[in-house]
């Protein structure tokens, strides 16, 4: 009888604090746990009673990596609660801002967090000793992503210009023009990156995923009123809580989210690409074709390539938006408070981010629900570990453990995001 | 003198004028509407001027409003001033490059493009003139400011409408534009009366389609100015204001206004004359390159008055009083003019609407104490060298004095020989520079004794022979040794306060004929902290000198005096015709001065050395202000009666 | 500690300096960027992000203090308790129930508190998030051996240096700039909105006068509670002011 | 003796007759460098004035021995404890130079004060002045003002 345990008590190169362990008993996986011990921060509770105007500033603080995703889902949800029609000129700016975040977050993950796994280093700083040019290219692209955010929102982390109804300020065309050379260069670098990522040696795996992503007119990003679920059709964003179910588990400070029937599902780059490759920007589609990646992509280790393709998409979109930009006379629409319930879903770099708010006629938040991508993917990550581990038994223990980590990182789990979310199974409050 | 000939320019010709100026290679900076206010920004032509706009102003409130007409200059002043253009909010001063032990300092030269200021008001031109006094009228010249000032062409505008917060008439700075412009426009129906004061201005008029102004037009101009004068939104009684303010440093109004004042510094930043700045070394890690930068500062910030961790103006009341007494009183002593031009910006842009005119009149009207007399401004001999750029100097020798104090002997970098009491600014890249008094000097060397307690002094005290540091100076006033001729002279030192007296002592000891009766009283913390012990013994052995030392803390082995330095003095005779040089911690100097008061020694016979937060050392940065003085150029050595009214006064 | 990780990310956002930094200092424990974790030993400089909000964190920070020569805490969470300290104003039990169906699974302290409430700290770098340049300045100062050149002044100073038009005066907006510690570069006013206090109260924050002014121009007491009780609402000066306006 | 007494600040307000009466109860004491003048805890019986030399006053600190806290020089007095009822010395006085002291027995001095209230007032006034100065100087010493 043999007992093997693979575990890491402090997952590194992920956002936030988590651990995992897999128990194997006589070659059979008896348990797999990804647990999150990031301290809870109670966002849904502290949103209660706040003015809805403050929500974008507060929810940004859920995550330092993807604050814009939180701001975008929240303003979408609140605008739907207010039945507010956002001026058409606002949308491209929102998409541009979000492209900035995708670039910064994806590149951060690919180069600084994930690539060391493929090339055998502990960190990108170490990796830079042998692959300086590569790391510098990554840092350069990330910088451009951050510049986009800084220009539109003041700073790369927790930008300040997003408001319900639009932006507090729209940039002058001259300011946006200054981005052009950098974006063009970034696009070239992103294209090179796809080739580099595609060529990385990856373990093979083929998982039978249910993919979920926001469905709208364009490649899923800042707007879309429906959610696509592979093989099961699509639903309206408002139906989220009917189709998905969040539950708390003892070992973790994050809630787990599954399909109503209990099945685990996947959101994020793989889901988006598999569901909506046809909506990719032509430049990104070319890159996809050149990468020789075949749809559907069901190997989670390939997500690094998919992210690279999405980075191309984001750069290409950003180039187009900047070229077509006209400064709006007023970058937002004013609103009056009214009672309502609003839903909003956008695509954070890591996947679907759903917000739901109940607001009062005085413009206060009565209830908030936030479902981040990592808590949605958590069940799926554990399931993948179970599937992966039997194939690792012949490897030395530390190598096997590293492979588990590499797999977890492929999901780009954002643990800061995953904590502190509200379930509908609220026990009676006094 | 005959007034310069006035011309008439049709309204449409203004565009032509701007085009001509641009054509001459100037960039144009002028008023333009940006979001919520009229600001000064780069413009290309008349279209970008605030045609048909005006501003409504009240304390803490500013709103743009459309006018009924299409006046081009139909507004008062906004949040920006020309200060931003001549004295930018941030600017590099010195580039420093370290290469091993070698350090190179080079001036970050302002190479300003020719710039035309369009629409400079009377109060604003007065403000520029006031900043000229700070930056170019001595003793030093700020070369960056001077270069920008040289490169500017001033197109002024007379005000024919007064703003709600304007009081230039009270300050004597407007509404008619005073001297210093190239061209001055007065906007009337259909066009402008144009006056040229300089050749450059006159040449521009020549090239325009302008005719001589008609009498009616000149009358209309004067009527406009008159009506402006009469409708000023604010008024201020300036009669005897400086003395009044300094006579009322404990007026209850200071505490009252401090409850409202946010100490945010907005008033100082919008003020077109405020000039305080901070200097910082900006570098990345241990890089070879360091940029020494200055940025606008304000007396409302805590750092402004902080030295060695002591905050000289802890309360908001202290800071508000510092600002107002500086603006309306100290300026007169420092620069021979009030620091206020009556533009009203500080009233509009105070976030909580504090109105200086109201505060000043409250002090005047609510039980004021009598005014006092303030010092008259000094006349400075200009110095041509750039006072902000250090020269690299080699450390020749490092003499340990006490466990935490060393004397650096460094090579002399200037032709000017330091006088006892003066100081140099010693600097290290990435760490910054600090004032250190000269403790001795020779033909080709200077000595500085410093205690390595702060970070900068610690770094300096760790220098080794052969290494380099930056030196600029010498700065400041000196001990008036010659006044002590034929009088008994008493030097009283505490702690490292002995260092500036050491070089004086060296001179005194070397000239016994002139100075036959010199006494030195020196208090140190402990026997181990006594500086220059061999020299002290040597001086004491001279017939002309008498040295007494006392320590605060002693072991049994110490056979000398124990007790604060005042205990030494109490036992001695303090001759009334004697001269007294005192240097040490301020608390010590105060106690010594009390004793001299008791003994009846006239204040004019006593000289003290004052230390305050110092950054530039050249009289530009405003940080070392001490009532009506700058410690860096008026001090550090002051005659006691000159500073008596603020010495020991909390908040100064 | 408890945070959004944004302040650590700030270090990774130093794209131009990151590699130089990696060469100039020996980074021994940085889980977000490296899986070579060496939490043992003594450290010259420790940067800590996040607030203390669980019993484990409290234990950990005491250990960190003991093994660090210089402890620099970074960000609003570490210097004031962060946005999660809003729970300090509410009933903790109730908060737990709102978020988690079974609160007993979750370990959490009643209050979210700054690091300095538990151990002595050598420097507090403010901000939500911290400013990149200021972070580099703190590290540089530590390497060079001098005091960090972080100005202790109001946001207004940066606002004016930047030439931004005051949103309080010209737009009538509520702005915490006059009572907030500088460091962000006056971002919000530059984006046409009032400062909401990410860097926490400055020294001499005259919050009372600011509130009086705002009430005088039509803001409600509830507005004042909200304004002072947000990202750094548990910092003493802001906490005190918001409590003054509670119903 | 009278000449010597004149140099003492304590007695500077007295007229000739009064000085003579003081001289009558005064004696001279010569001590060498290092000699103990009075010792902590001993009975405080005489007030002394320094006519020449210097005396240090030290308090015993367990583990650190005698810690000198101040010195008394020419013209100054030490030992005012002798004017208190049943007093003991609160500190040890030790000569740090060869020193000449003028010793005034406490009991005799107090008798004098009783006989000549004016003399008593004048001397006590100066004693108080000395005590006040010494206290003030001690505050300053305690501030450790040269540390900055």
Coordinates of C-alpha atoms in Angstrom, one line a residue, chain C residues 138 158 192:
Chain C
X138 CA 11.7 54.0 -0.6
X158 CA 0.5 68.0 -6.3
X192 CA -12.3 65.9 -13.1

